[in-house]
Coordinates of C-alpha atoms and ligand atoms in Angstrom, one line a residue:
X1 CA 0.0 0.0 0.0
X2 CA 1.3 3.5 -0.9
X3 CA 0.0 6.3 1.3
X4 CA 0.7 10.0 0.9
X5 CA 0.3 12.3 4.0
X6 CA 0.0 16.0 3.4
X7 CA 0.8 18.6 6.1
X8 CA 2.1 22.1 6.3
X9 CA 1.6 23.7 9.7
X10 CA 2.7 23.4 13.3
X11 CA -0.5 21.8 14.5
X12 CA -0.6 19.2 11.7
X13 CA 3.0 18.1 12.4
X14 CA 2.1 17.7 16.1
X15 CA -1.2 16.0 15.6
X16 CA 0.2 13.6 13.0
X17 CA 3.5 12.9 15.0
X18 CA 2.3 9.6 16.5
X19 CA 0.9 8.3 13.2
X20 CA 3.7 9.2 10.8
X21 CA 6.2 6.6 12.3
X22 CA 3.5 3.9 12.1
X23 CA 2.9 4.7 8.5
X24 CA 6.6 4.7 7.7
X25 CA 6.9 1.2 9.3
X26 CA 3.9 -0.4 7.7
X27 CA 3.6 0.9 4.1
X28 CA 5.3 2.9 1.4
X29 CA 4.7 6.3 2.9
X30 CA 5.3 9.6 1.2
X31 CA 5.3 12.8 3.3
X32 CA 4.4 16.0 1.5
X33 CA 5.0 19.3 3.3
X34 CA 3.4 22.3 1.7
X35 CA 5.6 24.8 3.5
X36 CA 2.6 26.8 4.8
X37 CA 4.7 27.2 8.0
X38 CA 8.4 27.7 7.4
X39 CA 10.3 29.3 10.3
X40 CA 12.5 27.0 12.3
X41 CA 10.4 27.5 15.4
X42 CA 7.1 27.0 13.6
X43 CA 8.2 23.9 11.6
X44 CA 11.6 22.2 11.6
X45 CA 11.9 22.2 15.4
X46 CA 9.0 19.8 15.6
X47 CA 10.6 17.4 13.1
X48 CA 13.8 17.4 15.2
X49 CA 12.2 17.2 18.6
X50 CA 9.7 14.5 17.7
X51 CA 12.2 12.5 15.6
X52 CA 10.2 12.6 12.5
X53 CA 11.6 11.6 9.1
X54 CA 12.1 14.6 6.8
X55 CA 9.4 15.1 4.2
X56 CA 10.0 13.5 0.8
X57 CA 8.6 16.7 -0.8
X58 CA 9.0 20.3 0.4
X59 CA 6.7 22.5 -1.6
X60 CA 7.9 25.8 -0.1
X61 CA 4.6 27.6 -0.7
X62 CA 4.9 30.0 2.3
X63 CA 2.5 32.8 3.3
X64 CA 0.0 34.4 0.8
X65 CA -3.6 35.5 0.8
X66 CA -6.0 32.6 1.4
X67 CA -6.9 31.9 -2.2
X68 CA -3.4 32.3 -3.6
X69 CA -1.9 30.1 -0.9
X70 CA -4.6 27.4 -1.4
X71 CA -4.3 27.5 -5.2
X72 CA -0.5 27.3 -5.2
X73 CA -0.6 24.3 -2.9
X74 CA -3.3 22.6 -5.0
X75 CA -1.2 23.0 -8.1
X76 CA 2.0 21.7 -6.5
X77 CA 0.4 18.8 -4.6
X78 CA -1.3 17.6 -7.7
X79 CA 2.1 17.4 -9.5
X80 CA 3.4 15.2 -6.7
X81 CA 0.3 13.0 -6.6
X82 CA 0.4 12.5 -10.4
X83 CA 4.0 11.4 -10.1
X84 CA 3.6 9.2 -7.0
X85 CA 0.0 7.8 -7.6
X86 CA -0.7 6.8 -4.0
X87 CA -3.5 4.5 -3.0
X88 CA -4.6 6.8 -0.3
X89 CA -4.1 10.4 0.8
X90 CA -4.2 11.5 4.4
X91 CA -4.9 15.0 5.6
X92 CA -5.5 16.3 9.1
X93 CA -7.6 19.1 10.6
X94 CA -8.6 22.5 9.1
X95 CA -5.8 24.4 7.5
X96 CA -5.3 25.6 4.0
X97 CA -2.8 22.7 3.6
X98 CA -5.6 20.3 4.6
X99 CA -8.0 21.8 2.0
X100 CA -5.5 21.8 -0.8
X101 CA -4.5 18.2 -0.1
X102 CA -8.1 17.1 0.0
X103 CA -8.9 18.9 -3.2
X104 CA -5.9 17.6 -5.1
X105 CA -6.7 14.0 -4.0
X106 CA -10.4 14.3 -4.9
X107 CA -9.7 15.7 -8.4
X108 CA -7.4 12.7 -9.1
X109 CA -10.0 10.3 -7.7
X110 CA -7.5 9.1 -5.0
X111 CA -9.3 7.9 -1.8
X112 CA -9.0 10.5 1.0
X113 CA -8.8 10.0 4.8
X114 CA -9.5 13.1 6.9
X115 CA -8.4 13.1 10.5
X116 CA -10.4 15.3 12.9
X117 CA -13.5 15.2 10.8
X118 CA -16.8 16.7 11.7
X119 CA -15.6 19.4 14.1
X120 CA -17.8 22.4 13.5
X121 CA -17.8 26.0 14.9
X122 CA -20.7 26.9 12.6
X123 CA -18.9 30.1 12.0
X124 CA -18.2 30.5 8.3
X125 CA -16.2 33.6 8.8
X126 CA -13.3 31.3 9.9
X127 CA -11.2 29.9 7.0
X128 CA -10.8 26.8 9.2
X129 CA -14.5 26.1 9.1
X130 CA -14.7 26.3 5.4
X131 CA -11.6 24.1 5.1
X132 CA -13.1 21.4 7.4
X133 CA -16.5 21.3 5.7
X134 CA -15.0 20.9 2.2
X135 CA -12.4 18.3 3.3
X136 CA -15.1 16.3 5.1
X137 CA -17.3 16.3 2.0
X138 CA -14.5 15.1 -0.2
X139 CA -13.2 12.3 2.1
X140 CA -13.9 8.6 1.9
X141 CA -12.8 7.9 5.5
X142 CA -13.8 10.5 8.1
X143 CA -12.1 10.0 11.4
X144 CA -14.2 11.8 14.0
X145 CA -12.8 12.8 17.3
X146 CA -16.1 12.7 19.3
X147 CA -19.8 11.9 19.1
X148 CA -20.8 15.5 18.4
X149 CA -18.6 15.4 15.3
X150 CA -20.3 12.3 14.1
X151 CA -23.7 14.0 14.6
X152 CA -22.5 17.1 12.6
X153 CA -21.4 14.9 9.7
X154 CA -24.6 13.0 9.6
X155 CA -26.6 16.2 9.7
X156 CA -24.7 17.3 6.6
X157 CA -25.9 14.1 4.9
X158 CA -22.6 12.2 5.0
X159 CA -23.1 8.5 4.9
X160 CA -22.5 6.7 8.3
X161 CA -20.4 4.1 6.5
X162 CA -17.7 6.7 5.9
X163 CA -17.6 7.9 9.5
X164 CA -15.3 6.3 12.1
X165 CA -15.5 7.5 15.7
X166 CA -11.9 6.8 16.7
X167 CA -11.0 9.9 18.7
X168 CA -8.3 12.6 18.5
X169 CA -4.7 11.8 17.7
X170 CA -3.5 14.7 19.7
X171 CA -3.8 12.7 23.0
X172 CA -1.4 10.1 21.6
X173 CA 1.0 12.9 20.8
X174 CA 0.9 14.4 24.3
X175 CA 1.0 11.0 26.1
X176 CA 4.0 9.8 24.1
X177 CA 6.0 13.0 24.9
X178 CA 5.0 14.1 28.4
X179 CA 7.8 12.1 30.1
X180 CA 10.3 14.2 28.2
X181 CA 9.3 17.5 29.5
X182 CA 11.8 19.4 31.5
X183 CA 9.4 21.5 33.4
X184 CA 11.7 22.9 36.1
X185 CA 14.4 23.9 33.6
X186 CA 11.8 25.7 31.4
X187 CA 10.3 27.5 34.3
X188 CA 13.7 28.6 35.6
X189 CA 14.7 29.9 32.2
X190 CA 11.6 32.2 32.1
X191 CA 11.8 33.1 35.8
X192 CA 8.5 31.4 36.5
X193 CA 7.0 29.6 39.5
X194 CA 4.9 26.5 39.1
X195 CA 1.2 27.2 39.4
X196 CA 1.8 31.0 39.6
X197 CA 1.4 32.2 36.0
X198 CA -1.1 32.4 33.2
X199 CA -0.2 31.1 29.7
X200 CA -1.8 32.8 26.8
X201 CA -1.8 32.3 23.0
X202 CA -3.6 34.0 20.2
X203 CA -3.2 33.3 16.5
X204 CA -6.4 32.7 14.6
X205 CA -7.2 34.7 11.5
X206 CA -10.7 35.2 13.0
X207 CA -9.2 36.9 16.0
X208 CA -6.3 38.8 14.3
X209 CA -7.9 40.1 11.2
X210 CA -10.5 42.2 13.0
X211 CA -8.1 44.7 14.6
X212 CA -10.8 45.9 17.0
X213 CA -11.2 42.4 18.4
X214 CA -7.5 41.9 18.8
X215 CA -7.2 45.3 20.4
X216 CA -10.0 44.4 22.9
X217 CA -8.3 41.0 23.8
X218 CA -5.0 42.7 24.3
X219 CA -6.7 45.3 26.5
X220 CA -8.1 42.4 28.6
X221 CA -4.7 40.7 28.8
X222 CA -3.0 44.0 29.9
X223 CA -5.7 44.3 32.6
X224 CA -5.1 40.6 33.8
X225 CA -1.4 41.2 33.9
X226 CA -1.9 43.7 36.8
X227 CA -3.0 40.6 38.8
X228 CA -1.0 37.8 37.5
X229 CA 2.3 36.9 35.8
X230 CA 1.6 36.2 32.2
X231 CA 3.5 34.4 29.5
X232 CA 2.7 34.8 25.8
X233 CA 4.5 32.8 23.1
X234 CA 3.8 35.1 20.2
X235 CA 2.6 33.6 16.9
X236 CA 4.2 35.3 13.8
X237 CA 0.7 36.2 12.4
X238 CA -0.3 37.9 15.7
X239 CA 3.1 39.7 16.0
X240 CA 2.6 41.0 12.4
X241 CA -0.9 42.4 13.2
X242 CA 0.2 43.9 16.5
X243 CA 3.1 45.7 14.9
X244 CA 1.0 46.9 11.9
X245 CA -1.9 48.1 14.1
X246 CA 0.3 49.6 16.8
X247 CA -1.4 47.5 19.5
X248 CA 0.9 47.2 22.5
X249 CA 1.1 44.5 25.1
X250 CA 1.9 45.7 28.6
X251 CA 5.6 45.3 29.6
X252 CA 4.5 43.1 32.5
X253 CA 3.5 40.4 30.0
X254 CA 6.5 38.1 29.2
X255 CA 6.3 37.9 25.4
X256 CA 8.4 35.0 24.1
X257 CA 9.1 33.3 20.8
X258 CA 6.9 30.4 19.6
X259 CA 8.1 27.4 21.7
X260 CA 9.1 23.9 20.7
X261 CA 6.5 21.2 21.6
X262 CA 8.2 20.0 24.7
X263 CA 8.8 23.5 26.0
X264 CA 5.2 24.6 25.3
X265 CA 3.8 21.5 27.0
X266 CA 6.1 22.1 30.0
X267 CA 4.6 25.6 30.3
X268 CA 1.1 24.4 29.9
X269 CA 1.5 21.7 32.5
X270 CA 2.8 24.2 35.1
X271 CA 0.4 27.1 34.4
X272 CA -2.4 28.1 36.8
X273 CA -4.6 28.5 33.8
X274 CA -4.4 29.1 30.1
X275 CA -6.2 31.7 27.9
X276 CA -6.2 30.7 24.2
X277 CA -8.0 30.7 20.9
X278 CA -6.2 27.5 19.8
X279 CA -8.0 24.3 19.3
X280 CA -5.2 21.9 20.1
X281 CA -4.4 23.6 23.4
X282 CA -8.0 23.0 24.5
X283 CA -7.3 19.3 24.2
X284 CA -3.8 19.4 25.7
X285 CA -5.0 21.4 28.7
X286 CA -7.4 18.5 29.5
X287 CA -4.5 16.1 29.8
X288 CA -2.6 18.3 32.2
X289 CA -5.7 19.4 34.1
X290 CA -4.9 23.0 33.5
X291 CA -8.1 25.1 33.4
X292 CA -8.5 26.4 29.8
X293 CA -10.4 29.6 29.1
X294 CA -11.2 30.0 25.4
X295 CA -11.0 33.4 23.8
X296 CA -13.7 32.8 21.3
X297 CA -17.5 32.9 21.0
X298 CA -17.8 29.3 20.0
X299 CA -15.6 26.1 20.0
X300 CA -15.5 23.0 17.9
X301 CA -14.2 21.1 21.0
X302 CA -17.6 21.2 22.8
X303 CA -17.1 17.9 24.6
X304 CA -14.8 19.6 27.1
X305 CA -16.9 22.7 27.6
X306 CA -20.0 20.6 28.0
X307 CA -18.2 18.5 30.6
X308 CA -17.4 21.8 32.5
X309 CA -13.7 21.2 32.0
X310 CA -12.9 24.1 29.7
X311 CA -14.7 27.5 29.7
X312 CA -15.8 29.5 26.7
X313 CA -15.0 33.1 27.7
X314 CA -16.1 35.0 24.6
X315 CA -14.3 38.0 23.1
X316 CA -15.6 40.9 25.1
X317 CA -12.6 42.6 26.9
X318 CA -14.6 43.2 30.1
X319 CA -15.8 39.6 30.3
X320 CA -12.3 38.2 29.6
X321 CA -10.6 40.3 32.3
X322 CA -13.3 40.0 34.9
X323 CA -13.9 36.3 34.7
X324 CA -10.1 35.5 34.5
X325 CA -9.3 37.7 37.4
X326 CA -12.2 36.3 39.4
X327 CA -11.0 32.8 38.7
X328 CA -7.4 33.6 39.7
X329 CA -8.7 34.8 43.1
X330 CA -10.8 31.7 43.6
X331 CA -8.5 28.7 44.4
X332 CA -11.5 26.6 45.3
X333 CA -12.9 27.0 41.8
X334 CA -9.5 26.3 40.1
X335 CA -9.2 23.1 42.2
X336 CA -12.8 22.2 41.3
X337 CA -12.0 22.6 37.6
X338 CA -8.8 20.5 38.0
X339 CA -10.7 17.9 39.8
X340 CA -13.0 17.2 36.8
X341 CA -11.5 14.2 35.1
X342 CA -12.2 13.9 31.4
X343 CA -11.7 10.3 30.1
X344 CA -9.9 11.1 26.9
X345 CA -9.0 8.4 24.4
X346 CA -5.6 6.7 23.7
X347 CA -4.2 4.5 21.0
X348 CA -6.1 6.4 18.2
X349 CA -3.2 6.2 15.8
X350 CA -3.1 2.4 16.0
X351 CA -6.8 2.2 15.2
X352 CA -6.3 4.5 12.2
X353 CA -3.6 2.2 10.9
X354 CA -5.8 -0.9 11.5
X355 CA -8.6 0.8 9.5
X356 CA -6.2 1.4 6.6
X357 CA -4.9 -2.2 6.7
X358 CA -8.4 -3.6 6.7
X359 CA -9.4 -1.4 3.7
X360 CA -6.4 -2.6 1.7
X361 CA -7.0 -6.3 2.2
Ligands
LIG401 C1 -2.7 28.4 10.2 C2 -4.1 27.7 10.1 C3 -4.7 27.5 11.4 C4 -3.8 26.9 12.4 C5 -2.5 27.7 12.5 C6 -1.5 27.2 13.5 C7 -5.2 28.1 8.0 C8 -6.3 28.9 7.3 N1 -5.0 28.5 9.2 O1 -2.8 29.7 10.5 O2 -5.9 26.7 11.3 O3 -4.4 26.8 13.7 O4 -1.9 27.7 11.2 O5 -0.4 28.1 13.5 O6 -4.5 27.3 7.3 N2 4.2 33.1 9.4 C9 5.5 33.2 9.7 N3 6.2 32.1 9.9 C10 5.7 30.8 9.8 C11 4.3 30.7 9.5 C12 3.6 31.9 9.3 O7 6.1 34.3 9.8 O8 6.4 29.8 9.9 C13 3.3 34.3 9.3 C14 3.2 34.8 7.9 O9 3.9 36.0 7.8 C15 1.7 35.1 7.7 C16 1.0 34.6 9.0 O10 2.0 34.0 9.8 O11 1.5 36.5 7.7 C17 -0.1 33.6 8.7 O12 0.3 32.4 8.2 P1 -0.7 31.3 7.7 O13 0.0 30.4 6.8 O14 -2.0 32.0 7.2 O15 -1.1 30.4 8.9 P2 -1.6 30.7 10.4 O16 -2.1 32.0 10.7 O17 -0.4 30.2 11.2

């Protein structure tokens, strides 16, 4: 069996990291990297740290407007697929690399497997939502992370035979790596104390492209920083918009470079709470029992908010600062949130591989 996996961004590398070695070991496996992310700290560091084999194809597409980036990827991926003719293409998640890979495979009639299928925010202003919906409707194998995703897919008329409720591969990635975290060393480097800081990340187009929304969130973070030590690994997209719009983070906030996976997980595991618009961090926070406050009006990862484990904060500056500060002053509530045990799944990547093997028989 010949399988081609397409990725291009930091979250795809991480979420696929436990599956890629299994594919390398069990079939002819071609890894195609679109180059959507390209800085060392957004890309190569994860290949090094997670001991992943280098991609067979580096397409070096880089950053462009949505349509141009997607179109260039589609063109280049198609060239590779025409040359390699794999039996199956695998894509993950909701990025422009996911969409391009899915489209390229579909147009060549190559069966497509989509990991993280069925997640919906129902917010079509997000490029990620558009990417997910299209990838799902093109896929032959839809690997859903949770029951709500299965329901979403069925509601869109996708046949149940194509849907496989196997869970999220991100838990496998965290669990395989959490023993390697050097928490004390990372905390020392940044002058932090365990359980005495707030970790924050912002990167989504939805958040950053409306400068008023970003300004409001930054205003809230600046307010919270009066009460708590804050650490903010700054995504290149966010940095660019902050610089262009002249939006300033308070000096009290420790702004740091994007971190490697182990270093980020070390920070997440030791934080009192995290404030984020990321999807993956909502799942990773569950593993470390770090209360996760979501800087969005909706989330695709509803299973954790419904369980009361993660909290949807919204995007109103007053709401973000008031609720975060209230929580920081309420140890009992922080401990209650930590005490909610969410039974997340493991061994998802082995089940994905078993599905592929069964299909090929
Ligand atoms: C993408 C994904 C998003 C994912 C996120 C994780 C889409 C539509 N969005 O958004 O779902 O959660 O990745 O990071 O695919 N840049 C760099 N260096 C890099 C990468 C990006 O400087 O290595 C800068 C570029 O200058 C560009 C900006 O980041 O202006 C946006 O890059 P883009 O490719 O749109 O991706 P993300 O915003 O990271």
